[in-house]
XYZ file of C-alpha atoms in Angstrom:
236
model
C 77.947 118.620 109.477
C 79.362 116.054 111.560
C 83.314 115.702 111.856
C 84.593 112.209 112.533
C 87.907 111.469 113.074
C 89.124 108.510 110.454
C 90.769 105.550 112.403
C 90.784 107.784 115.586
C 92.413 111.094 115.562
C 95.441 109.282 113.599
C 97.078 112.496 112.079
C 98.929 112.544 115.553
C 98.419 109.683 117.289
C 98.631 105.744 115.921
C 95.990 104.853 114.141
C 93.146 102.575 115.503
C 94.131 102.715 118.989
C 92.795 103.333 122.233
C 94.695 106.543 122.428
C 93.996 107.667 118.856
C 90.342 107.326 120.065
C 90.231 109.144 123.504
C 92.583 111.881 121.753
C 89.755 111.875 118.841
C 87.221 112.489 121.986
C 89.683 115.053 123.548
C 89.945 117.420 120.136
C 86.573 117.459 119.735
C 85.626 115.150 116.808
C 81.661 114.631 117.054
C 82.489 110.951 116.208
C 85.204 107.558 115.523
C 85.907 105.864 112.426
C 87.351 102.562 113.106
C 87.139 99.113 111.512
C 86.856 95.814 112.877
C 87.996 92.148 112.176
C 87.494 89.167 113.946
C 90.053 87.042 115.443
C 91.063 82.632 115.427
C 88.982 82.570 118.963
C 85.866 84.788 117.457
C 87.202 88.542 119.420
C 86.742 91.575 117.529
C 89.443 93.895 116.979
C 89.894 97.012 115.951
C 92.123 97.701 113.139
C 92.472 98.348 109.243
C 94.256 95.705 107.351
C 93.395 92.300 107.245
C 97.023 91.693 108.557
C 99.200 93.068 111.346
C 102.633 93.667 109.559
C 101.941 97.553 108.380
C 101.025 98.795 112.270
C 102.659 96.409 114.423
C 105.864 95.247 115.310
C 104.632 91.590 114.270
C 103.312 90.072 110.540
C 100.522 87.455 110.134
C 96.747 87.907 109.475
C 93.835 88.752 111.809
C 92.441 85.771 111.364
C 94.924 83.281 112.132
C 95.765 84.640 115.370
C 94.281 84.341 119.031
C 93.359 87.668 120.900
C 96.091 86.996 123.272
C 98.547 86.224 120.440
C 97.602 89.907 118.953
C 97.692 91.003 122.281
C 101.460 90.513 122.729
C 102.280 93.172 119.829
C 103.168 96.989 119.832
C 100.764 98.827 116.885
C 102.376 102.002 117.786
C 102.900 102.455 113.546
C 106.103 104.396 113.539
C 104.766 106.459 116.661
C 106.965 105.804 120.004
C 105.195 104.394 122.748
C 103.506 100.762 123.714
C 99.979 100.511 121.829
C 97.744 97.508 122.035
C 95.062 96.680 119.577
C 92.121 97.505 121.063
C 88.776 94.946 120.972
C 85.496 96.576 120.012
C 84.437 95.911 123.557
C 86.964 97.840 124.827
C 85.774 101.038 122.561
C 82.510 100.694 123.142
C 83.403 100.894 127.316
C 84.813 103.794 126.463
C 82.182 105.731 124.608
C 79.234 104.781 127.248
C 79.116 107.719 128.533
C 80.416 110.199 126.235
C 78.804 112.174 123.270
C 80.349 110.709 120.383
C 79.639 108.832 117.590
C 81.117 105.616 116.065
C 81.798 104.754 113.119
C 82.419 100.884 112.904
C 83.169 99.678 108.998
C 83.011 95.708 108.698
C 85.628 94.956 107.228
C 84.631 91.807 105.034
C 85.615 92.825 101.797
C 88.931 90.591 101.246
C 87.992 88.182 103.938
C 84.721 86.998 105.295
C 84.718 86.254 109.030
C 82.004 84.013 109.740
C 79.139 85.762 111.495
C 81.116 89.025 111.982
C 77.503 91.321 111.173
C 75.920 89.494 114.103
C 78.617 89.342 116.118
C 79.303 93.279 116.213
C 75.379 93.917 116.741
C 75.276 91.727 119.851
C 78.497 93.508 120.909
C 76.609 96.894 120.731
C 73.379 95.521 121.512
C 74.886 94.312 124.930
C 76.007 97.794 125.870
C 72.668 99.297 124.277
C 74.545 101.793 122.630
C 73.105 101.428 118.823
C 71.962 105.124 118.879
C 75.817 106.482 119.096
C 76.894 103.326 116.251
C 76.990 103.837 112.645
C 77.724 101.014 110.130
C 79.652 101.041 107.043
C 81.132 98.158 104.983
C 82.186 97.857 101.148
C 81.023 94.284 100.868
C 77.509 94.817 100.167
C 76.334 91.641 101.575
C 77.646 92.612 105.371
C 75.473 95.685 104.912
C 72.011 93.482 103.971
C 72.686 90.619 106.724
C 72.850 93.519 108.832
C 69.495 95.254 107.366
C 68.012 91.996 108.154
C 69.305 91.477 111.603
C 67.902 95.317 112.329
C 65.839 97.377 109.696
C 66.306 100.818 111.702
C 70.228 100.609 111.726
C 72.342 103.222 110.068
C 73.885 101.623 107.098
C 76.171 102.949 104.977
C 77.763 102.019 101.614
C 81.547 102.680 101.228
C 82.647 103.095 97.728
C 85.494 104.194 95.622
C 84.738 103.277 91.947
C 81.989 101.692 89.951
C 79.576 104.328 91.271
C 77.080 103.928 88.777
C 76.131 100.597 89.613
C 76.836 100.593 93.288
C 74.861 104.058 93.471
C 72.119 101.613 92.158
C 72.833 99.034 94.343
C 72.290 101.007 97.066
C 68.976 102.212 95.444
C 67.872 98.783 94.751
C 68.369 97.980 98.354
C 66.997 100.970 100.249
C 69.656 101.829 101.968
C 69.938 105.433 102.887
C 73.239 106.387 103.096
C 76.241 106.508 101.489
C 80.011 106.712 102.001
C 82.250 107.798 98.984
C 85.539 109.030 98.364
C 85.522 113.001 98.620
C 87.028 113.506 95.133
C 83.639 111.487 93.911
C 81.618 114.592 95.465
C 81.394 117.143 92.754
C 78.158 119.686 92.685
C 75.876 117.198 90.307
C 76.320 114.231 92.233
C 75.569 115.754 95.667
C 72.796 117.285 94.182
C 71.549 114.016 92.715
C 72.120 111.869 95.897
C 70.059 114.856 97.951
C 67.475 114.829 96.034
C 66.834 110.980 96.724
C 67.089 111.773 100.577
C 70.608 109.820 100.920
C 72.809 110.755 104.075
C 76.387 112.004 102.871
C 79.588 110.713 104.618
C 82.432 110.860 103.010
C 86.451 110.118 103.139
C 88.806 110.519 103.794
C 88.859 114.514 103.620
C 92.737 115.521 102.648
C 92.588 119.413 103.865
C 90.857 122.456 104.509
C 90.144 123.065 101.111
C 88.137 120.308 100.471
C 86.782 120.666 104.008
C 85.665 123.791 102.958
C 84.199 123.249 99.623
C 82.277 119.528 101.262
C 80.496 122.099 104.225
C 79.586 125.101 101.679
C 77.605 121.860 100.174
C 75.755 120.581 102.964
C 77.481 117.047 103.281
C 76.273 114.985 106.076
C 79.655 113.688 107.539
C 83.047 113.997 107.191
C 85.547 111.478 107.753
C 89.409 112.663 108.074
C 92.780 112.192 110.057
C 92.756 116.040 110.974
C 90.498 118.138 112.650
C 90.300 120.941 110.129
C 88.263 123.614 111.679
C 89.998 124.946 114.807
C 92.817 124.437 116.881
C 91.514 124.612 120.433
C 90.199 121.440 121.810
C 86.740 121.204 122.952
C 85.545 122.133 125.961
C 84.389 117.822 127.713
């Protein structure tokens, strides 16, 4: 079971940084969860919300904003310290030669950015790196330009209700993974999904517990803001 660390290692360091990556790296997580959005000049940036007012000293949406605007901000989120927002280029530098996954969700669900899907695959394409990249996205149609762009990728649909018909969705669509909430995860359905050869990856993992109970099963991934096996950090 892989352990990836949800918006970087963001338990103790601010979240969808460059800093709660490398520290992600540093601990030991076998991979990143991060999301992007695109920017007014067509950069993409790393970071959750569709606007900047929860992790940055600043307020105004993604997508009104020029890199350099964004650029000019502190997303330290309640953490002391200077933190940029990081571009996807910038993470993917970072991971060229390191063994780690990433987890990149597009994050299209409230707000469409125009070409985002190809955009990111170019991005990763570019640094030939689509081997250490998995995607995830609740908006189902990012997820099937992407299948059409590249039928081999790792795609993987996010959900947190209406599993019945986005379980089908996902059926209907042949995609082969999925990426629920962990309190959706109960024996039946994770023997259910197995049984029709779906990858597991679920989030955001709250404790030990549950950490626990998800590896006794067999789940693919894990996605969390702690480590929650260990307190020594890996040997790089």
């Amino acid at each position: 079971m892989k352990k990836l660390a949800h918006r970087g290692y963001s338990a103790y360091y601010p979240e969808n940084t460059m800093e709660a990556f490398i520290q992600a790296y540093n601990k030991g997580f076998d991979g990143i969860e991060t999301d992007v959005h695109m920017t007014s000049d067509g950069q993409l940036v790393l970071i959750h919300d569709e606007d900047i007012s929860r992790t940055s000293n600043g307020s105004g949406y993604i997508k009104d904003m020029t890199l350099k605007q964004l650029k000019q901000y502190n997303f330290h989120y309640k953490n002391n310290g200077i933190y940029e927002i990081p571009t996807l280029q910038e993470l993917l530098e970072y991971i060229q030669d390191k063994n780690i996954i990433v987890n990149i969700e597009i994050k299209t669900d409230h707000i469409h950015y125009e070409n985002i899907e190809q955009k990111v695959y170019e991005m990763v394409e570019s640094y030939h790196l689509h081997d250490k990249i998995i995607y995830s996205s609740f908006y189902l149609p990012s997820l099937l330009k992407l299948q059409q762009i590249d039928s081999t990728l790792y795609l993987g649909y996010l959900m947190e209700d209406h599993y019945e018909e986005r379980i089908q969705q996902l059926y209907d669509n042949h995609l082969i993974a999925i990426h629920p909430r962990y309190d959706y995860l109960n024996k039946e359905n994770i023997k259910n999904l197995k049984q029709n050869n779906i990858t597991i990856a679920t989030w955001t993992v709250p404790n030990k517990n549950e950490y626990k109970k998800l590896k006794e099963q067999n789940i693919d991934m894990i996605i969390s803001n702690e480590y929650l096996e260990g307190e020594q950090y890996a040997i790089r």
